[in-house]
Short mmCIF file of C-alpha atoms and ligand atoms in Angstrom, two decimals:
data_model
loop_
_atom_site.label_atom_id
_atom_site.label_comp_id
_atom_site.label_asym_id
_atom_site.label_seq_id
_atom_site.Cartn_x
_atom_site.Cartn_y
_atom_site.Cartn_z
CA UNK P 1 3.52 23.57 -16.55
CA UNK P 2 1.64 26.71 -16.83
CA UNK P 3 3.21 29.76 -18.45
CA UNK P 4 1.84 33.75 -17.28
CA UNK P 5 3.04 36.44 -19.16
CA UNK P 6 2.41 39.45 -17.42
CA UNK P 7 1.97 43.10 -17.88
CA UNK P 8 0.25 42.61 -21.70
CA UNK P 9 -1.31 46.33 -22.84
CA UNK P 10 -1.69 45.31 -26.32
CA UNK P 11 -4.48 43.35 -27.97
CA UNK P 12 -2.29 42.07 -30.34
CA UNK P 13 0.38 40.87 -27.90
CA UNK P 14 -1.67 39.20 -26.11
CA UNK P 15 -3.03 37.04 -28.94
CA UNK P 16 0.44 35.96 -30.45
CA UNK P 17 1.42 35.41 -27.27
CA UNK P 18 -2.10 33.10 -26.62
CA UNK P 19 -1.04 31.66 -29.74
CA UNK P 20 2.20 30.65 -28.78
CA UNK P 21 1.52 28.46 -25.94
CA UNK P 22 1.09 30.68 -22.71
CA UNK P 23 -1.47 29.23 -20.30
CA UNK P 24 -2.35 32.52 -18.76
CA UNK P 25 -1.71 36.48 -19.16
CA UNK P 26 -1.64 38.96 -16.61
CA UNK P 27 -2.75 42.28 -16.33
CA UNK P 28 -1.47 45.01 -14.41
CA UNK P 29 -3.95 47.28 -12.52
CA UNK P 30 -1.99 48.88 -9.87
CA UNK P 31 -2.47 52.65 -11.10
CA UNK P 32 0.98 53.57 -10.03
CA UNK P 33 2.97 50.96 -12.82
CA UNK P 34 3.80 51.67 -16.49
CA UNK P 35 2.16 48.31 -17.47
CA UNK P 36 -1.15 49.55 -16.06
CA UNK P 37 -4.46 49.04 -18.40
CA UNK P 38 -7.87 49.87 -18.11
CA UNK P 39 -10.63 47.11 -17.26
CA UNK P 40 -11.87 48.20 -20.57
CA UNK P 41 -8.49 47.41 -22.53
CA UNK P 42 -8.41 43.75 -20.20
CA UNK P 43 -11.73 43.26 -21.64
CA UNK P 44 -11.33 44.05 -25.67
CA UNK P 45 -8.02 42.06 -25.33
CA UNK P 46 -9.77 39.39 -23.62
CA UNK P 47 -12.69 39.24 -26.04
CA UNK P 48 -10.13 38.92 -29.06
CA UNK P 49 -8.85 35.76 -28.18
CA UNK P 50 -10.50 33.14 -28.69
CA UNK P 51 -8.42 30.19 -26.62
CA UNK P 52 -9.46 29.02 -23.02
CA UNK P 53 -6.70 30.64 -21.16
CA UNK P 54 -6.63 32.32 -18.09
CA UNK P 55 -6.69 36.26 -17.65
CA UNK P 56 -5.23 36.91 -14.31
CA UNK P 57 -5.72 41.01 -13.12
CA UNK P 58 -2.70 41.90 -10.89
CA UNK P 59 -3.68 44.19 -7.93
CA UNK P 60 -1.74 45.48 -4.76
CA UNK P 61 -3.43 46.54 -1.99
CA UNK P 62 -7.02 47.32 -3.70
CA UNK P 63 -10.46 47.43 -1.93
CA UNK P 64 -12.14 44.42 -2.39
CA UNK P 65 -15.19 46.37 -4.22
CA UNK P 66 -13.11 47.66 -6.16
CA UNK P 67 -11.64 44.09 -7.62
CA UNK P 68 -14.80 42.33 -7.98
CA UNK P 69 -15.93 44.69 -10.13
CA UNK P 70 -12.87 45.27 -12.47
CA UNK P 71 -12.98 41.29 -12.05
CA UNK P 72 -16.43 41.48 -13.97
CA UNK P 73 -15.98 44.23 -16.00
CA UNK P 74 -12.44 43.48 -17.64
CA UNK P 75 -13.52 39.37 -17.76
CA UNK P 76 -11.01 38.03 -15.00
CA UNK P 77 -10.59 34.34 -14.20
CA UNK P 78 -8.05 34.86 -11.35
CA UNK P 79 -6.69 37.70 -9.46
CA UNK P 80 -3.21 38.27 -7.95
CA UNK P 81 -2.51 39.90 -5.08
CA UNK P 82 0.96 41.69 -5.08
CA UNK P 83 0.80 43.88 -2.24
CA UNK P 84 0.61 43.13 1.64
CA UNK P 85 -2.99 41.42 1.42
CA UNK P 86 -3.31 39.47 4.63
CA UNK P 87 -4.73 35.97 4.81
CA UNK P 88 -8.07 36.99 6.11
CA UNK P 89 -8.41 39.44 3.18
CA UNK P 90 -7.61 36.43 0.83
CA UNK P 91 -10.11 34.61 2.50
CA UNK P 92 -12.68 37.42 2.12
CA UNK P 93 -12.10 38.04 -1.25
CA UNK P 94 -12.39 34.17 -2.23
CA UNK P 95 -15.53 34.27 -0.54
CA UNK P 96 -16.73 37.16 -2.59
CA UNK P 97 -15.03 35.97 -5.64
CA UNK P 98 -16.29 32.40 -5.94
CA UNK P 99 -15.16 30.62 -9.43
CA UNK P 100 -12.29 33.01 -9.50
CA UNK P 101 -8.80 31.73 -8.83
CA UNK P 102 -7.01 33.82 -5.83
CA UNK P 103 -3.18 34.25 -6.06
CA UNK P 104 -1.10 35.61 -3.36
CA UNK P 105 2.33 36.85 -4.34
CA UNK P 106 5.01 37.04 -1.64
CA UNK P 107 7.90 38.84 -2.08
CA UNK P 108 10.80 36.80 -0.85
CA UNK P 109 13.32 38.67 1.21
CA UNK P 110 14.05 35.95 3.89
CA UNK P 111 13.08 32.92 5.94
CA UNK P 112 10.37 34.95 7.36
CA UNK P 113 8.60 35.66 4.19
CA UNK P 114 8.08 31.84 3.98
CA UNK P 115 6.93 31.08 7.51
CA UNK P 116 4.53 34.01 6.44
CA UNK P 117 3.71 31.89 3.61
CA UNK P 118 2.08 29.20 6.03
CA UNK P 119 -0.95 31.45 6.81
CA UNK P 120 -2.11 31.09 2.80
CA UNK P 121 -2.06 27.89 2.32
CA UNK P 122 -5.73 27.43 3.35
CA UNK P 123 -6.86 30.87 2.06
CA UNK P 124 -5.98 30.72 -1.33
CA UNK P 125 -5.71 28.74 -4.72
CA UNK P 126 -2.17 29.76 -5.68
CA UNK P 127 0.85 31.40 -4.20
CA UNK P 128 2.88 33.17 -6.54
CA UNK P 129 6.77 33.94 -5.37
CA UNK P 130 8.57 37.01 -6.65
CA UNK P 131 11.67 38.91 -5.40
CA UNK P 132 11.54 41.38 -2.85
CA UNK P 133 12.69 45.31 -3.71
CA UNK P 134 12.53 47.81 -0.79
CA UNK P 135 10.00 50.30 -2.62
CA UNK P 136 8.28 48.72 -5.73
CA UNK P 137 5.74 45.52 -5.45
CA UNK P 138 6.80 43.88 -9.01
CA UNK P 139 7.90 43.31 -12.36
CA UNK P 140 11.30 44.47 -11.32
CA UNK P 141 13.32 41.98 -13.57
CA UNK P 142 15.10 40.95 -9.74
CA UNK P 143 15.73 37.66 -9.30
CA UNK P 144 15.21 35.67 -6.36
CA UNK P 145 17.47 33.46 -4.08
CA UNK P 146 16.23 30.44 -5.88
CA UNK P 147 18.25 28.24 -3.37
CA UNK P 148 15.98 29.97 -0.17
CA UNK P 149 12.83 28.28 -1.33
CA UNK P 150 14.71 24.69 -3.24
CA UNK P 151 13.49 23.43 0.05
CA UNK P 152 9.85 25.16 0.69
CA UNK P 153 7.31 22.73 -0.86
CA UNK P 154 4.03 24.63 -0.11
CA UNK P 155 0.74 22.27 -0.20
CA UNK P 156 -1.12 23.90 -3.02
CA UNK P 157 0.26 24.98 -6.44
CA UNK P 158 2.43 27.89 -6.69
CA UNK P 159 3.84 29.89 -9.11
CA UNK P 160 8.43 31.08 -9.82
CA UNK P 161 8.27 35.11 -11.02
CA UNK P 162 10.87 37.49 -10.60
CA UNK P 163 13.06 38.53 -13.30
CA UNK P 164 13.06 35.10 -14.99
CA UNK P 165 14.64 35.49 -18.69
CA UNK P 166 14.74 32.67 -21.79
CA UNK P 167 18.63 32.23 -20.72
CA UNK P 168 17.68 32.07 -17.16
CA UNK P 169 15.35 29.80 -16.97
CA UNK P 170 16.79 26.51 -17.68
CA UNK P 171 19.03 27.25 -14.60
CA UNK P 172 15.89 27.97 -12.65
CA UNK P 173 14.05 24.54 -13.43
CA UNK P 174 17.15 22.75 -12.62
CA UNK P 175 16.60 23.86 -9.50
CA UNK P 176 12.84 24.38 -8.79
CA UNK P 177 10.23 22.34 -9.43
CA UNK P 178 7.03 24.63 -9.41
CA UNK P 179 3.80 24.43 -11.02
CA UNK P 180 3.52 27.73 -13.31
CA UNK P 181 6.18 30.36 -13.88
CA UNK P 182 5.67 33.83 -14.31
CA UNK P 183 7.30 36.42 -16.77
CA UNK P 184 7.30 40.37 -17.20
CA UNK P 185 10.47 42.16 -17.92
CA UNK P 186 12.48 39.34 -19.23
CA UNK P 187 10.34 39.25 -22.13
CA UNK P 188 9.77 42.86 -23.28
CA UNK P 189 11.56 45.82 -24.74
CA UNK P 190 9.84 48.44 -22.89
CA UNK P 191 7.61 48.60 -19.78
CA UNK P 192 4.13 46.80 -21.50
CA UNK P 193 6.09 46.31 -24.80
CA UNK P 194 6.72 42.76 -24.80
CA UNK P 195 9.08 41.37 -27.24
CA UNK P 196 7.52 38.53 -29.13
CA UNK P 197 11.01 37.37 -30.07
CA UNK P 198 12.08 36.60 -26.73
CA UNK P 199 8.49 35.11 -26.01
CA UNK P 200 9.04 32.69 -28.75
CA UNK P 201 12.33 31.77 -27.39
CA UNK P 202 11.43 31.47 -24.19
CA UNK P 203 8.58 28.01 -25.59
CA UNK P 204 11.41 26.90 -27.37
CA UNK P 205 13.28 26.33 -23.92
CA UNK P 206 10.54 24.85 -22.29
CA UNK P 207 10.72 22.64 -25.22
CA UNK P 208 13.93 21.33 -24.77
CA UNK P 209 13.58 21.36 -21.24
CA UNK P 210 11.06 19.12 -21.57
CA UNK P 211 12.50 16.99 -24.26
CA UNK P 212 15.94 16.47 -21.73
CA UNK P 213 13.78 15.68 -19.05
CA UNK P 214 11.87 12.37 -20.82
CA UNK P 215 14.72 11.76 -22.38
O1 LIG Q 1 4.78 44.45 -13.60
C1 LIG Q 1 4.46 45.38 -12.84
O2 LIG Q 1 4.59 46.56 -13.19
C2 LIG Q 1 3.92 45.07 -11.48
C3 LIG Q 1 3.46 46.11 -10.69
C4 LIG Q 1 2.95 45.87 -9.44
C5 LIG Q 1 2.87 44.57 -8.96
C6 LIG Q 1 3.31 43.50 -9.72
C7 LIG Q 1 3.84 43.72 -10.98
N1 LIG Q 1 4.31 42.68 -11.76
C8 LIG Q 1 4.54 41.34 -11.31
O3 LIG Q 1 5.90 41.20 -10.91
C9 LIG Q 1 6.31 39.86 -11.08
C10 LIG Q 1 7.71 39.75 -11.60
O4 LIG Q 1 7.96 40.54 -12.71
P1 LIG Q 1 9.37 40.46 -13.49
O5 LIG Q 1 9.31 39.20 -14.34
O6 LIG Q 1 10.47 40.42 -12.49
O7 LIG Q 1 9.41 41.68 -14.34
C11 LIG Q 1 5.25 39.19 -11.97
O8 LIG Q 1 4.51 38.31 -11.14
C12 LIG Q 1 4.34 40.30 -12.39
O9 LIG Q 1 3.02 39.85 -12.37
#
């Protein structure tokens, strides 16, 4: 399963938390978020770690410009789009962006947001679903009505976010069944101040999860 952490600031974060098993980190560069960080940060962090994970830069509503060339200048492989990016905009930007993997996050507030869901499937790589809040676009720490997508089995990969915890997530992956999960505030002290602690003990959960499951 792949594992994003998301919102890293620090270079040094970001390699223990390389180090202890996560497939991807994420990047905030929606100006308006604590976790923000420069391309330039993105790209000293990413040039300190040596392991071939992915570096996914989290954007909402951005001109497309505007992410290809953080994309290049910060040393993206995939981009996330949090904010209300249509499916033609995907579609552009995947065009522009070849090589890089497109995400499209959907914040779930009801069946609608999942019949919305249908017009991505062909437009991008991954679909990323996070809870819905009436006036911010993420790393809220809400959780989503896990049971409203149990039965929503999109055709391409997709990613479980939204305020998933080490004590949560066991509950989660009873239920669900998706192909990456995404973390932000359940593993940090602070906004951008992850908490290395709770990192660790979220692997050792996926561990046993894993173990129970073969066994
Ligand atoms: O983390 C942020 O500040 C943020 C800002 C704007 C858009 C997305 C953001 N984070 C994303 O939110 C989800 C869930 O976060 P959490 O685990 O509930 O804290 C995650 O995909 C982050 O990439």
């Amino acid at each position: 399963m792949r594992v994003k952490i998301c919102g890293i600031t620090r270079p040094e974060q970001g390699m223990a938390i390389a180090d202890l098993g996560a497939t991807a980190l994420g990047f905030i560069l929606a100006p308006s978020s604590p976790r923000y960080v420069t391309p330039e940060s993105i790209a000293s962090i990413v040039t300190a770690i040596s392991r071939p994970i992915h570096y996914i830069g989290v954007f909402v509503n951005e001109d497309p410009g505007e992410i290809r060339k953080t994309v290049t200048r910060a040393g993206l492989t995939g981009v996330q789009l949090h904010g209300e990016e249509s499916p033609d905009f995907c579609a552009r930007l995947r065009d522009l962006l070849p090589g890089i993997e497109i995400l499209k996050a959907l914040r779930v507030k009801d069946g609608e947001t999942l019949e919305r869901a249908r017009g991505y499937f062909d437009r991008v790589d991954t679909l990323l679903f996070d809870a819905y809040h009436p006036s911010l676009h993420g790393g809220t720490g809400k959780t989503l009505d896990w049971e409203s997508i149990a039965r929503f089995s999109p055709p391409i990969p997709w990613f479980l976010a939204g305020g998933l915890t080490p004590d949560n997530l066991t509950d989660a992956l009873t239920r669900l069944s998706p192909n990456g999960i995404d973390l932000s505030s359940g593993v940090e002290r602070s906004p951008g101040d992850k908490d290395l602690e709770k990192v660790a003990l979220l692997f050792d959960r996926l561990r046993q999860i894993r173990k129970s499951s073969v066994s």
